[in-house]
């Protein structure tokens, strides 16, 4: 990144430790692998970043519907087109998941596997309000263990 201060340009260097970046990558790889274990397909076989693109066509649910169902279950992700997507860009056949926020909160590989289970359960819920509310409750319980703003000591 470059920032301009009058006429002088300086280079801004990210001060994240390599441990944070490494944990973020490890967590996203674990989430992608867990989604694959649940019957979905990681586009390109996995991920090399904090984001993963997942093909959900095997569920019979579109990316748009999956995004909405996961939102109702308290899970934030995005619908995303996949390579050679048969659906339109407004509908999509994939989802994009990430691990930056959860890693920042202190979650690890075990929690990524749990989150993957929540995602698949929400997608396969068929829109059942009772199931979605149960998942939402479980999501809230998990998040309560890793508060965004912990109480001061």
JSON list of C-alpha atoms in Angstrom, two decimals:
[
{"chain": "A", "resi": 1, "resn": "UNK", "atom": "CA", "xyz": [0.00, 0.00, 0.00]},
{"chain": "A", "resi": 2, "resn": "UNK", "atom": "CA", "xyz": [1.20, 3.50, -0.68]},
{"chain": "A", "resi": 3, "resn": "UNK", "atom": "CA", "xyz": [0.11, 6.58, 1.23]},
{"chain": "A", "resi": 4, "resn": "UNK", "atom": "CA", "xyz": [0.79, 10.08, 0.06]},
{"chain": "A", "resi": 5, "resn": "UNK", "atom": "CA", "xyz": [1.89, 12.73, 2.49]},
{"chain": "A", "resi": 6, "resn": "UNK", "atom": "CA", "xyz": [2.12, 15.87, 0.42]},
{"chain": "A", "resi": 7, "resn": "UNK", "atom": "CA", "xyz": [4.66, 14.94, -2.23]},
{"chain": "A", "resi": 8, "resn": "UNK", "atom": "CA", "xyz": [6.40, 12.17, -0.37]},
{"chain": "A", "resi": 9, "resn": "UNK", "atom": "CA", "xyz": [5.27, 8.58, -0.84]},
{"chain": "A", "resi": 10, "resn": "UNK", "atom": "CA", "xyz": [5.91, 6.03, 1.86]},
{"chain": "A", "resi": 11, "resn": "UNK", "atom": "CA", "xyz": [5.35, 2.32, 1.86]},
{"chain": "A", "resi": 12, "resn": "UNK", "atom": "CA", "xyz": [2.94, 0.97, 4.47]},
{"chain": "A", "resi": 13, "resn": "UNK", "atom": "CA", "xyz": [3.85, -2.46, 5.73]},
{"chain": "A", "resi": 14, "resn": "UNK", "atom": "CA", "xyz": [1.23, -4.74, 7.29]},
{"chain": "A", "resi": 15, "resn": "UNK", "atom": "CA", "xyz": [2.13, -5.31, 10.94]},
{"chain": "A", "resi": 16, "resn": "UNK", "atom": "CA", "xyz": [0.27, -8.62, 11.27]},
{"chain": "A", "resi": 17, "resn": "UNK", "atom": "CA", "xyz": [2.50, -11.26, 12.72]},
{"chain": "A", "resi": 18, "resn": "UNK", "atom": "CA", "xyz": [3.16, -14.28, 10.59]},
{"chain": "A", "resi": 19, "resn": "UNK", "atom": "CA", "xyz": [1.41, -16.36, 13.28]},
{"chain": "A", "resi": 20, "resn": "UNK", "atom": "CA", "xyz": [-1.89, -14.53, 12.69]},
{"chain": "A", "resi": 21, "resn": "UNK", "atom": "CA", "xyz": [-1.63, -14.91, 8.92]},
{"chain": "A", "resi": 22, "resn": "UNK", "atom": "CA", "xyz": [-0.62, -18.55, 9.26]},
{"chain": "A", "resi": 23, "resn": "UNK", "atom": "CA", "xyz": [-3.54, -19.26, 11.63]},
{"chain": "A", "resi": 24, "resn": "UNK", "atom": "CA", "xyz": [-5.95, -17.55, 9.27]},
{"chain": "A", "resi": 25, "resn": "UNK", "atom": "CA", "xyz": [-4.78, -19.70, 6.35]},
{"chain": "A", "resi": 26, "resn": "UNK", "atom": "CA", "xyz": [-4.81, -22.89, 8.43]},
{"chain": "A", "resi": 27, "resn": "UNK", "atom": "CA", "xyz": [-8.34, -22.12, 9.65]},
{"chain": "A", "resi": 28, "resn": "UNK", "atom": "CA", "xyz": [-9.69, -21.47, 6.17]},
{"chain": "A", "resi": 29, "resn": "UNK", "atom": "CA", "xyz": [-8.07, -24.63, 4.84]},
{"chain": "A", "resi": 30, "resn": "UNK", "atom": "CA", "xyz": [-9.66, -26.57, 7.71]},
{"chain": "A", "resi": 31, "resn": "UNK", "atom": "CA", "xyz": [-13.08, -25.07, 6.98]},
{"chain": "A", "resi": 32, "resn": "UNK", "atom": "CA", "xyz": [-12.79, -25.87, 3.26]},
{"chain": "A", "resi": 33, "resn": "UNK", "atom": "CA", "xyz": [-11.71, -29.44, 4.05]},
{"chain": "A", "resi": 34, "resn": "UNK", "atom": "CA", "xyz": [-14.61, -29.85, 6.50]},
{"chain": "A", "resi": 35, "resn": "UNK", "atom": "CA", "xyz": [-17.06, -28.61, 3.85]},
{"chain": "A", "resi": 36, "resn": "UNK", "atom": "CA", "xyz": [-15.60, -31.15, 1.42]},
{"chain": "A", "resi": 37, "resn": "UNK", "atom": "CA", "xyz": [-16.04, -33.86, 4.07]},
{"chain": "A", "resi": 38, "resn": "UNK", "atom": "CA", "xyz": [-19.70, -32.79, 4.26]},
{"chain": "A", "resi": 39, "resn": "UNK", "atom": "CA", "xyz": [-20.13, -33.47, 0.51]},
{"chain": "A", "resi": 40, "resn": "UNK", "atom": "CA", "xyz": [-19.44, -30.07, -1.03]},
{"chain": "A", "resi": 41, "resn": "UNK", "atom": "CA", "xyz": [-16.60, -29.28, -3.47]},
{"chain": "A", "resi": 42, "resn": "UNK", "atom": "CA", "xyz": [-13.83, -26.77, -2.86]},
{"chain": "A", "resi": 43, "resn": "UNK", "atom": "CA", "xyz": [-13.14, -25.05, -6.18]},
{"chain": "A", "resi": 44, "resn": "UNK", "atom": "CA", "xyz": [-9.47, -25.55, -7.15]},
{"chain": "A", "resi": 45, "resn": "UNK", "atom": "CA", "xyz": [-9.18, -28.29, -4.53]},
{"chain": "A", "resi": 46, "resn": "UNK", "atom": "CA", "xyz": [-8.90, -26.02, -1.50]},
{"chain": "A", "resi": 47, "resn": "UNK", "atom": "CA", "xyz": [-7.54, -22.58, -0.71]},
{"chain": "A", "resi": 48, "resn": "UNK", "atom": "CA", "xyz": [-4.28, -20.72, -0.33]},
{"chain": "A", "resi": 49, "resn": "UNK", "atom": "CA", "xyz": [-5.84, -17.63, 1.27]},
{"chain": "A", "resi": 50, "resn": "UNK", "atom": "CA", "xyz": [-8.27, -16.65, 4.02]},
{"chain": "A", "resi": 51, "resn": "UNK", "atom": "CA", "xyz": [-11.17, -17.21, 1.59]},
{"chain": "A", "resi": 52, "resn": "UNK", "atom": "CA", "xyz": [-12.52, -20.40, 0.00]},
{"chain": "A", "resi": 53, "resn": "UNK", "atom": "CA", "xyz": [-14.87, -20.78, -2.95]},
{"chain": "A", "resi": 54, "resn": "UNK", "atom": "CA", "xyz": [-17.21, -23.73, -2.50]},
{"chain": "A", "resi": 55, "resn": "UNK", "atom": "CA", "xyz": [-19.34, -25.40, -5.19]},
{"chain": "A", "resi": 56, "resn": "UNK", "atom": "CA", "xyz": [-22.68, -26.33, -3.60]},
{"chain": "A", "resi": 57, "resn": "UNK", "atom": "CA", "xyz": [-24.46, -27.81, -6.63]},
{"chain": "A", "resi": 58, "resn": "UNK", "atom": "CA", "xyz": [-24.48, -31.24, -4.95]},
{"chain": "A", "resi": 59, "resn": "UNK", "atom": "CA", "xyz": [-27.01, -29.92, -2.42]},
{"chain": "A", "resi": 60, "resn": "UNK", "atom": "CA", "xyz": [-29.51, -28.84, -5.07]},
{"chain": "A", "resi": 61, "resn": "UNK", "atom": "CA", "xyz": [-29.50, -25.35, -3.50]},
{"chain": "A", "resi": 62, "resn": "UNK", "atom": "CA", "xyz": [-28.31, -22.22, -5.29]},
{"chain": "A", "resi": 63, "resn": "UNK", "atom": "CA", "xyz": [-25.75, -19.81, -3.87]},
{"chain": "A", "resi": 64, "resn": "UNK", "atom": "CA", "xyz": [-28.42, -17.15, -3.45]},
{"chain": "A", "resi": 65, "resn": "UNK", "atom": "CA", "xyz": [-30.66, -19.45, -1.41]},
{"chain": "A", "resi": 66, "resn": "UNK", "atom": "CA", "xyz": [-27.68, -20.75, 0.61]},
{"chain": "A", "resi": 67, "resn": "UNK", "atom": "CA", "xyz": [-26.67, -17.16, 1.41]},
{"chain": "A", "resi": 68, "resn": "UNK", "atom": "CA", "xyz": [-30.20, -16.39, 2.61]},
{"chain": "A", "resi": 69, "resn": "UNK", "atom": "CA", "xyz": [-30.54, -19.61, 4.64]},
{"chain": "A", "resi": 70, "resn": "UNK", "atom": "CA", "xyz": [-27.17, -19.14, 6.32]},
{"chain": "A", "resi": 71, "resn": "UNK", "atom": "CA", "xyz": [-28.09, -15.53, 7.09]},
{"chain": "A", "resi": 72, "resn": "UNK", "atom": "CA", "xyz": [-31.24, -16.73, 8.85]},
{"chain": "A", "resi": 73, "resn": "UNK", "atom": "CA", "xyz": [-29.04, -19.13, 10.83]},
{"chain": "A", "resi": 74, "resn": "UNK", "atom": "CA", "xyz": [-26.70, -16.33, 11.94]},
{"chain": "A", "resi": 75, "resn": "UNK", "atom": "CA", "xyz": [-23.90, -17.25, 9.55]},
{"chain": "A", "resi": 76, "resn": "UNK", "atom": "CA", "xyz": [-22.33, -14.63, 7.32]},
{"chain": "A", "resi": 77, "resn": "UNK", "atom": "CA", "xyz": [-21.09, -15.75, 3.90]},
{"chain": "A", "resi": 78, "resn": "UNK", "atom": "CA", "xyz": [-21.61, -14.74, 0.29]},
{"chain": "A", "resi": 79, "resn": "UNK", "atom": "CA", "xyz": [-23.10, -16.31, -2.78]},
{"chain": "A", "resi": 80, "resn": "UNK", "atom": "CA", "xyz": [-20.40, -16.52, -5.43]},
{"chain": "A", "resi": 81, "resn": "UNK", "atom": "CA", "xyz": [-20.17, -17.66, -9.01]},
{"chain": "A", "resi": 82, "resn": "UNK", "atom": "CA", "xyz": [-17.96, -20.66, -9.72]},
{"chain": "A", "resi": 83, "resn": "UNK", "atom": "CA", "xyz": [-16.00, -21.30, -12.92]},
{"chain": "A", "resi": 84, "resn": "UNK", "atom": "CA", "xyz": [-18.37, -22.22, -15.77]},
{"chain": "A", "resi": 85, "resn": "UNK", "atom": "CA", "xyz": [-21.32, -21.56, -13.49]},
{"chain": "A", "resi": 86, "resn": "UNK", "atom": "CA", "xyz": [-24.59, -22.74, -15.07]},
{"chain": "A", "resi": 87, "resn": "UNK", "atom": "CA", "xyz": [-26.49, -20.20, -12.95]},
{"chain": "A", "resi": 88, "resn": "UNK", "atom": "CA", "xyz": [-26.69, -16.48, -13.59]},
{"chain": "A", "resi": 89, "resn": "UNK", "atom": "CA", "xyz": [-24.43, -14.14, -11.58]},
{"chain": "A", "resi": 90, "resn": "UNK", "atom": "CA", "xyz": [-27.46, -13.08, -9.51]},
{"chain": "A", "resi": 91, "resn": "UNK", "atom": "CA", "xyz": [-28.19, -16.68, -8.50]},
{"chain": "A", "resi": 92, "resn": "UNK", "atom": "CA", "xyz": [-24.81, -18.57, -8.56]},
{"chain": "A", "resi": 93, "resn": "UNK", "atom": "CA", "xyz": [-23.87, -22.16, -7.77]},
{"chain": "A", "resi": 94, "resn": "UNK", "atom": "CA", "xyz": [-21.32, -21.41, -5.09]},
{"chain": "A", "resi": 95, "resn": "UNK", "atom": "CA", "xyz": [-20.59, -19.70, -1.81]},
{"chain": "A", "resi": 96, "resn": "UNK", "atom": "CA", "xyz": [-17.52, -17.87, -0.55]},
{"chain": "A", "resi": 97, "resn": "UNK", "atom": "CA", "xyz": [-16.49, -18.47, 3.05]},
{"chain": "A", "resi": 98, "resn": "UNK", "atom": "CA", "xyz": [-13.71, -16.83, 5.00]},
{"chain": "A", "resi": 99, "resn": "UNK", "atom": "CA", "xyz": [-11.87, -17.16, 8.26]},
{"chain": "A", "resi": 100, "resn": "UNK", "atom": "CA", "xyz": [-10.47, -13.69, 8.99]},
{"chain": "A", "resi": 101, "resn": "UNK", "atom": "CA", "xyz": [-13.11, -12.60, 11.50]},
{"chain": "A", "resi": 102, "resn": "UNK", "atom": "CA", "xyz": [-13.31, -15.94, 13.29]},
{"chain": "A", "resi": 103, "resn": "UNK", "atom": "CA", "xyz": [-9.52, -16.22, 13.51]},
{"chain": "A", "resi": 104, "resn": "UNK", "atom": "CA", "xyz": [-9.32, -12.68, 14.90]},
{"chain": "A", "resi": 105, "resn": "UNK", "atom": "CA", "xyz": [-11.84, -13.71, 17.57]},
{"chain": "A", "resi": 106, "resn": "UNK", "atom": "CA", "xyz": [-9.52, -16.56, 18.58]},
{"chain": "A", "resi": 107, "resn": "UNK", "atom": "CA", "xyz": [-11.26, -19.51, 16.95]},
{"chain": "A", "resi": 108, "resn": "UNK", "atom": "CA", "xyz": [-9.19, -22.40, 15.67]},
{"chain": "A", "resi": 109, "resn": "UNK", "atom": "CA", "xyz": [-9.39, -25.51, 13.51]},
{"chain": "A", "resi": 110, "resn": "UNK", "atom": "CA", "xyz": [-11.93, -27.27, 15.77]},
{"chain": "A", "resi": 111, "resn": "UNK", "atom": "CA", "xyz": [-14.30, -24.31, 15.51]},
{"chain": "A", "resi": 112, "resn": "UNK", "atom": "CA", "xyz": [-13.86, -24.18, 11.71]},
{"chain": "A", "resi": 113, "resn": "UNK", "atom": "CA", "xyz": [-15.09, -27.78, 11.51]},
{"chain": "A", "resi": 114, "resn": "UNK", "atom": "CA", "xyz": [-18.09, -26.87, 13.67]},
{"chain": "A", "resi": 115, "resn": "UNK", "atom": "CA", "xyz": [-18.84, -23.81, 11.52]},
{"chain": "A", "resi": 116, "resn": "UNK", "atom": "CA", "xyz": [-18.69, -26.00, 8.39]},
{"chain": "A", "resi": 117, "resn": "UNK", "atom": "CA", "xyz": [-21.28, -28.31, 9.98]},
{"chain": "A", "resi": 118, "resn": "UNK", "atom": "CA", "xyz": [-23.49, -25.29, 10.72]},
{"chain": "A", "resi": 119, "resn": "UNK", "atom": "CA", "xyz": [-23.18, -24.09, 7.11]},
{"chain": "A", "resi": 120, "resn": "UNK", "atom": "CA", "xyz": [-24.13, -27.45, 5.63]},
{"chain": "A", "resi": 121, "resn": "UNK", "atom": "CA", "xyz": [-26.99, -27.92, 8.08]},
{"chain": "A", "resi": 122, "resn": "UNK", "atom": "CA", "xyz": [-28.38, -24.48, 7.18]},
{"chain": "A", "resi": 123, "resn": "UNK", "atom": "CA", "xyz": [-28.08, -25.15, 3.45]},
{"chain": "A", "resi": 124, "resn": "UNK", "atom": "CA", "xyz": [-29.77, -28.54, 3.79]},
{"chain": "A", "resi": 125, "resn": "UNK", "atom": "CA", "xyz": [-32.46, -27.28, 6.19]},
{"chain": "A", "resi": 126, "resn": "UNK", "atom": "CA", "xyz": [-34.93, -26.75, 3.37]},
{"chain": "A", "resi": 127, "resn": "UNK", "atom": "CA", "xyz": [-35.85, -23.43, 4.94]},
{"chain": "A", "resi": 128, "resn": "UNK", "atom": "CA", "xyz": [-37.29, -25.12, 8.03]},
{"chain": "A", "resi": 129, "resn": "UNK", "atom": "CA", "xyz": [-37.60, -22.27, 10.53]},
{"chain": "A", "resi": 130, "resn": "UNK", "atom": "CA", "xyz": [-37.21, -24.56, 13.55]},
{"chain": "A", "resi": 131, "resn": "UNK", "atom": "CA", "xyz": [-33.96, -26.04, 12.20]},
{"chain": "A", "resi": 132, "resn": "UNK", "atom": "CA", "xyz": [-32.60, -22.61, 11.27]},
{"chain": "A", "resi": 133, "resn": "UNK", "atom": "CA", "xyz": [-33.41, -21.23, 14.73]},
{"chain": "A", "resi": 134, "resn": "UNK", "atom": "CA", "xyz": [-31.66, -24.22, 16.34]},
{"chain": "A", "resi": 135, "resn": "UNK", "atom": "CA", "xyz": [-28.54, -23.58, 14.22]},
{"chain": "A", "resi": 136, "resn": "UNK", "atom": "CA", "xyz": [-28.72, -19.88, 15.05]},
{"chain": "A", "resi": 137, "resn": "UNK", "atom": "CA", "xyz": [-28.78, -20.74, 18.75]},
{"chain": "A", "resi": 138, "resn": "UNK", "atom": "CA", "xyz": [-25.74, -22.99, 18.35]},
{"chain": "A", "resi": 139, "resn": "UNK", "atom": "CA", "xyz": [-23.92, -20.27, 16.38]},
{"chain": "A", "resi": 140, "resn": "UNK", "atom": "CA", "xyz": [-24.66, -17.78, 19.18]},
{"chain": "A", "resi": 141, "resn": "UNK", "atom": "CA", "xyz": [-23.35, -20.23, 21.79]},
{"chain": "A", "resi": 142, "resn": "UNK", "atom": "CA", "xyz": [-20.12, -20.70, 19.85]},
{"chain": "A", "resi": 143, "resn": "UNK", "atom": "CA", "xyz": [-19.66, -16.96, 19.31]},
{"chain": "A", "resi": 144, "resn": "UNK", "atom": "CA", "xyz": [-20.26, -16.26, 23.01]},
{"chain": "A", "resi": 145, "resn": "UNK", "atom": "CA", "xyz": [-17.13, -18.30, 23.77]},
{"chain": "A", "resi": 146, "resn": "UNK", "atom": "CA", "xyz": [-15.10, -15.97, 21.52]},
{"chain": "A", "resi": 147, "resn": "UNK", "atom": "CA", "xyz": [-16.40, -12.42, 22.08]},
{"chain": "A", "resi": 148, "resn": "UNK", "atom": "CA", "xyz": [-15.41, -9.73, 19.61]},
{"chain": "A", "resi": 149, "resn": "UNK", "atom": "CA", "xyz": [-14.84, -7.29, 22.47]},
{"chain": "A", "resi": 150, "resn": "UNK", "atom": "CA", "xyz": [-13.91, -9.23, 25.61]},
{"chain": "A", "resi": 151, "resn": "UNK", "atom": "CA", "xyz": [-14.73, -7.73, 28.95]},
{"chain": "A", "resi": 152, "resn": "UNK", "atom": "CA", "xyz": [-11.86, -5.66, 30.38]},
{"chain": "A", "resi": 153, "resn": "UNK", "atom": "CA", "xyz": [-9.92, -7.33, 33.17]}
]
